[in-house]
Amino acid sequence: MSKVHNFCAGPCLLPDEVYRGAAEAVIDFNGSGLSILSISHRSKEFIAVLEEAQHLALSLFGLEGKGYSALFLQGGASMEFLRVPYNLMKTKAGYVDTGNWSSKAIAQAQAFGEVNVLASSKDRKYAYIPEGIVIPRGLDYVHYTSNNTIYGTQYRDVPQADCPIVCDMSSDIYSRVYDCDKIDLIYAGAQKNIGPAGLSVVLVRDSILGKSGRVLPQMMDYAEHIDKGSLYHTANVFAIYTSLLNLRWLDRLGGVEAIEKINNQKATTLYRAIDDLDYVVGLADVDYRSKMNVTFDFKEEQMKGIFDTMCAEANITNIKGHRVAGGYRASLYNALTQESVDALVGVLHEMKSKI
């Protein structure tokens, strides 16, 4: 069977060896004769899995031994939109609006106090990242989204403020070297660069917790989950194990430094084609282009049908843009290969002969 080039924005590709390892564990986990789906989440075998996953989640970002805890929770990033203000907001927080997901986070936070929208790029359909933001003093925290999955923009630097910094890193976590120790709480839905959908990963500086002044439901309390080692309730055993396999793969590859070089090459290849071909247009401002989610469209409507047909013939799938943005979107997450990017670029160039 010929290779399928899957540019899905999430759930995303994982490395082939991760699929194989997860499949084997479903039948027989580590020679135990038991399926990973059937072992106890409190067994010594799974505790070892969880502890190694927590270790890698921190060490790959250089955060181990710096006062951070790693949590594997349920509900995806959307649950963290709620947990963050529950745990951190006393009266007022600052949010930067750079897309649909940051807008959803803002909506959740407004139930807990005053939300100061520090800046927004909505005025130009989220095609850029606001700069020169004046962040007032006295905020409980500042929240931003490092990569805009839908519109294809990405932060280069961490905002600076006199309060904790919170980052939704769902779609570019573990994809590049970043000043993570300047961020006090990182959260991400696992289904981009970590593992299966439905799981969230939270990396939090312990010292920022317990200061909201409110009584928290235990299920929503980061400190409670830390105290229980991500086992406050039944853990998502299979998703955590699959995530561990993926984190191991990244670690063996050489970590974030190594995958960043690979991701840079993939993004450069595709953006070069978009810029060189006069019938293709990039949708994000050049200075803020994402290396994970490349958004583009065609100058002539009739070319979309040609492109769609050629993609189907080349086994290129999940290339359509998000329903709110239109156009096309190629997601270049860690496990996507250069071969797939080359296949897409080949189609874009071959369209010349069809015009």
PDB file of N, CA, C and O in Angstrom, residues 300-331:
ATOM      1  N   GLU A 300      -6.934  31.852  -7.281  1.00  0.00           N
ATOM      2  CA  GLU A 300      -8.099  31.604  -8.119  1.00  0.00           C
ATOM      3  C   GLU A 300      -8.908  30.445  -7.560  1.00  0.00           C
ATOM      4  O   GLU A 300      -8.356  29.384  -7.247  1.00  0.00           O
ATOM      5  N   GLU A 301     -10.217  30.640  -7.441  1.00  0.00           N
ATOM      6  CA  GLU A 301     -11.092  29.635  -6.857  1.00  0.00           C
ATOM      7  C   GLU A 301     -11.029  28.314  -7.602  1.00  0.00           C
ATOM      8  O   GLU A 301     -11.096  27.236  -7.010  1.00  0.00           O
ATOM      9  N   GLN A 302     -10.892  28.360  -8.925  1.00  0.00           N
ATOM     10  CA  GLN A 302     -10.898  27.140  -9.732  1.00  0.00           C
ATOM     11  C   GLN A 302      -9.708  26.236  -9.421  1.00  0.00           C
ATOM     12  O   GLN A 302      -9.754  25.023  -9.641  1.00  0.00           O
ATOM     13  N   MET A 303      -8.655  26.798  -8.857  1.00  0.00           N
ATOM     14  CA  MET A 303      -7.457  26.016  -8.584  1.00  0.00           C
ATOM     15  C   MET A 303      -7.657  25.074  -7.392  1.00  0.00           C
ATOM     16  O   MET A 303      -6.951  24.086  -7.251  1.00  0.00           O
ATOM     17  N   LYS A 304      -8.635  25.381  -6.558  1.00  0.00           N
ATOM     18  CA  LYS A 304      -8.868  24.526  -5.397  1.00  0.00           C
ATOM     19  C   LYS A 304      -9.317  23.134  -5.813  1.00  0.00           C
ATOM     20  O   LYS A 304      -8.883  22.133  -5.243  1.00  0.00           O
ATOM     21  N   GLY A 305     -10.176  23.065  -6.825  1.00  0.00           N
ATOM     22  CA  GLY A 305     -10.626  21.764  -7.306  1.00  0.00           C
ATOM     23  C   GLY A 305      -9.481  20.960  -7.887  1.00  0.00           C
ATOM     24  O   GLY A 305      -9.383  19.741  -7.676  1.00  0.00           O
ATOM     25  N   ILE A 306      -8.603  21.643  -8.613  1.00  0.00           N
ATOM     26  CA  ILE A 306      -7.426  20.971  -9.186  1.00  0.00           C
ATOM     27  C   ILE A 306      -6.539  20.431  -8.068  1.00  0.00           C
ATOM     28  O   ILE A 306      -6.095  19.277  -8.097  1.00  0.00           O
ATOM     29  N   PHE A 307      -6.307  21.274  -7.069  1.00  0.00           N
ATOM     30  CA  PHE A 307      -5.448  20.877  -5.953  1.00  0.00           C
ATOM     31  C   PHE A 307      -6.056  19.705  -5.192  1.00  0.00           C
ATOM     32  O   PHE A 307      -5.364  18.745  -4.861  1.00  0.00           O
ATOM     33  N   ASP A 308      -7.350  19.767  -4.926  1.00  0.00           N
ATOM     34  CA  ASP A 308      -8.008  18.689  -4.183  1.00  0.00           C
ATOM     35  C   ASP A 308      -7.872  17.359  -4.913  1.00  0.00           C
ATOM     36  O   ASP A 308      -7.593  16.319  -4.302  1.00  0.00           O
ATOM     37  N   THR A 309      -8.064  17.387  -6.225  1.00  0.00           N
ATOM     38  CA  THR A 309      -7.950  16.156  -7.018  1.00  0.00           C
ATOM     39  C   THR A 309      -6.536  15.611  -6.994  1.00  0.00           C
ATOM     40  O   THR A 309      -6.316  14.403  -6.814  1.00  0.00           O
ATOM     41  N   MET A 310      -5.563  16.498  -7.153  1.00  0.00           N
ATOM     42  CA  MET A 310      -4.170  16.064  -7.182  1.00  0.00           C
ATOM     43  C   MET A 310      -3.733  15.530  -5.816  1.00  0.00           C
ATOM     44  O   MET A 310      -2.953  14.577  -5.738  1.00  0.00           O
ATOM     45  N   CYS A 311      -4.228  16.139  -4.737  1.00  0.00           N
ATOM     46  CA  CYS A 311      -3.896  15.638  -3.397  1.00  0.00           C
ATOM     47  C   CYS A 311      -4.447  14.232  -3.205  1.00  0.00           C
ATOM     48  O   CYS A 311      -3.759  13.356  -2.650  1.00  0.00           O
ATOM     49  N   ALA A 312      -5.670  14.004  -3.648  1.00  0.00           N
ATOM     50  CA  ALA A 312      -6.262  12.670  -3.526  1.00  0.00           C
ATOM     51  C   ALA A 312      -5.441  11.644  -4.296  1.00  0.00           C
ATOM     52  O   ALA A 312      -5.194  10.529  -3.805  1.00  0.00           O
ATOM     53  N   GLU A 313      -4.991  12.019  -5.476  1.00  0.00           N
ATOM     54  CA  GLU A 313      -4.180  11.111  -6.294  1.00  0.00           C
ATOM     55  C   GLU A 313      -2.825  10.829  -5.665  1.00  0.00           C
ATOM     56  O   GLU A 313      -2.256   9.747  -5.839  1.00  0.00           O
ATOM     57  N   ALA A 314      -2.295  11.796  -4.895  1.00  0.00           N
ATOM     58  CA  ALA A 314      -0.983  11.645  -4.256  1.00  0.00           C
ATOM     59  C   ALA A 314      -1.085  11.104  -2.829  1.00  0.00           C
ATOM     60  O   ALA A 314      -0.083  11.047  -2.120  1.00  0.00           O
ATOM     61  N   ASN A 315      -2.290  10.689  -2.417  1.00  0.00           N
ATOM     62  CA  ASN A 315      -2.518  10.182  -1.052  1.00  0.00           C
ATOM     63  C   ASN A 315      -2.188  11.219   0.016  1.00  0.00           C
ATOM     64  O   ASN A 315      -1.667  10.891   1.080  1.00  0.00           O
ATOM     65  N   ILE A 316      -2.491  12.475  -0.289  1.00  0.00           N
ATOM     66  CA  ILE A 316      -2.341  13.558   0.682  1.00  0.00           C
ATOM     67  C   ILE A 316      -3.710  13.803   1.300  1.00  0.00           C
ATOM     68  O   ILE A 316      -4.694  14.050   0.595  1.00  0.00           O
ATOM     69  N   THR A 317      -3.795  13.732   2.620  1.00  0.00           N
ATOM     70  CA  THR A 317      -5.085  13.826   3.294  1.00  0.00           C
ATOM     71  C   THR A 317      -5.054  14.829   4.441  1.00  0.00           C
ATOM     72  O   THR A 317      -3.979  15.234   4.899  1.00  0.00           O
ATOM     73  N   ASN A 318      -6.249  15.244   4.871  1.00  0.00           N
ATOM     74  CA  ASN A 318      -6.419  16.184   5.990  1.00  0.00           C
ATOM     75  C   ASN A 318      -5.660  17.487   5.761  1.00  0.00           C
ATOM     76  O   ASN A 318      -4.976  17.992   6.659  1.00  0.00           O
ATOM     77  N   ILE A 319      -5.830  18.047   4.586  1.00  0.00           N
ATOM     78  CA  ILE A 319      -5.112  19.261   4.200  1.00  0.00           C
ATOM     79  C   ILE A 319      -6.026  20.494   4.207  1.00  0.00           C
ATOM     80  O   ILE A 319      -5.561  21.623   4.091  1.00  0.00           O
ATOM     81  N   LYS A 320      -7.320  20.282   4.358  1.00  0.00           N
ATOM     82  CA  LYS A 320      -8.264  21.410   4.360  1.00  0.00           C
ATOM     83  C   LYS A 320      -8.044  22.294   5.590  1.00  0.00           C
ATOM     84  O   LYS A 320      -7.700  21.812   6.678  1.00  0.00           O
ATOM     85  N   GLY A 321      -8.292  23.586   5.441  1.00  0.00           N
ATOM     86  CA  GLY A 321      -8.207  24.495   6.559  1.00  0.00           C
ATOM     87  C   GLY A 321      -9.332  24.270   7.547  1.00  0.00           C
ATOM     88  O   GLY A 321     -10.328  23.604   7.239  1.00  0.00           O
ATOM     89  N   HIS A 322      -9.188  24.814   8.733  1.00  0.00           N
ATOM     90  CA  HIS A 322     -10.242  24.717   9.742  1.00  0.00           C
ATOM     91  C   HIS A 322     -11.511  25.392   9.220  1.00  0.00           C
ATOM     92  O   HIS A 322     -11.449  26.367   8.459  1.00  0.00           O
ATOM     93  N   ARG A 323     -12.657  24.908   9.634  1.00  0.00           N
ATOM     94  CA  ARG A 323     -13.935  25.391   9.108  1.00  0.00           C
ATOM     95  C   ARG A 323     -14.137  26.892   9.329  1.00  0.00           C
ATOM     96  O   ARG A 323     -14.842  27.546   8.551  1.00  0.00           O
ATOM     97  N   VAL A 324     -13.514  27.471  10.366  1.00  0.00           N
ATOM     98  CA  VAL A 324     -13.711  28.902  10.606  1.00  0.00           C
ATOM     99  C   VAL A 324     -12.743  29.763   9.802  1.00  0.00           C
ATOM    100  O   VAL A 324     -12.934  30.976   9.699  1.00  0.00           O
ATOM    101  N   ALA A 325     -11.715  29.149   9.235  1.00  0.00           N
ATOM    102  CA  ALA A 325     -10.683  29.913   8.540  1.00  0.00           C
ATOM    103  C   ALA A 325     -10.684  29.684   7.039  1.00  0.00           C
ATOM    104  O   ALA A 325     -10.267  30.554   6.266  1.00  0.00           O
ATOM    105  N   GLY A 326     -11.120  28.504   6.594  1.00  0.00           N
ATOM    106  CA  GLY A 326     -11.101  28.196   5.172  1.00  0.00           C
ATOM    107  C   GLY A 326      -9.696  27.949   4.657  1.00  0.00           C
ATOM    108  O   GLY A 326      -8.729  27.809   5.416  1.00  0.00           O
ATOM    109  N   GLY A 327      -9.561  27.902   3.349  1.00  0.00           N
ATOM    110  CA  GLY A 327      -8.267  27.662   2.735  1.00  0.00           C
ATOM    111  C   GLY A 327      -7.738  26.278   3.066  1.00  0.00           C
ATOM    112  O   GLY A 327      -8.489  25.312   3.201  1.00  0.00           O
ATOM    113  N   TYR A 328      -6.409  26.211   3.224  1.00  0.00           N
ATOM    114  CA  TYR A 328      -5.753  24.935   3.471  1.00  0.00           C
ATOM    115  C   TYR A 328      -4.790  25.081   4.641  1.00  0.00           C
ATOM    116  O   TYR A 328      -4.308  26.178   4.943  1.00  0.00           O
ATOM    117  N   ARG A 329      -4.512  23.939   5.260  1.00  0.00           N
ATOM    118  CA  ARG A 329      -3.609  23.936   6.411  1.00  0.00           C
ATOM    119  C   ARG A 329      -2.827  22.631   6.420  1.00  0.00           C
ATOM    120  O   ARG A 329      -3.410  21.544   6.410  1.00  0.00           O
ATOM    121  N   ALA A 330      -1.527  22.756   6.427  1.00  0.00           N
ATOM    122  CA  ALA A 330      -0.645  21.590   6.518  1.00  0.00           C
ATOM    123  C   ALA A 330       0.004  21.599   7.892  1.00  0.00           C
ATOM    124  O   ALA A 330       0.765  22.509   8.220  1.00  0.00           O
ATOM    125  N   SER A 331      -0.313  20.607   8.705  1.00  0.00           N
ATOM    126  CA  SER A 331       0.253  20.532  10.053  1.00  0.00           C
ATOM    127  C   SER A 331       1.507  19.675  10.035  1.00  0.00           C
ATOM    128  O   SER A 331       1.479  18.524   9.611  1.00  0.00           O
TER     129      SER A 331
END
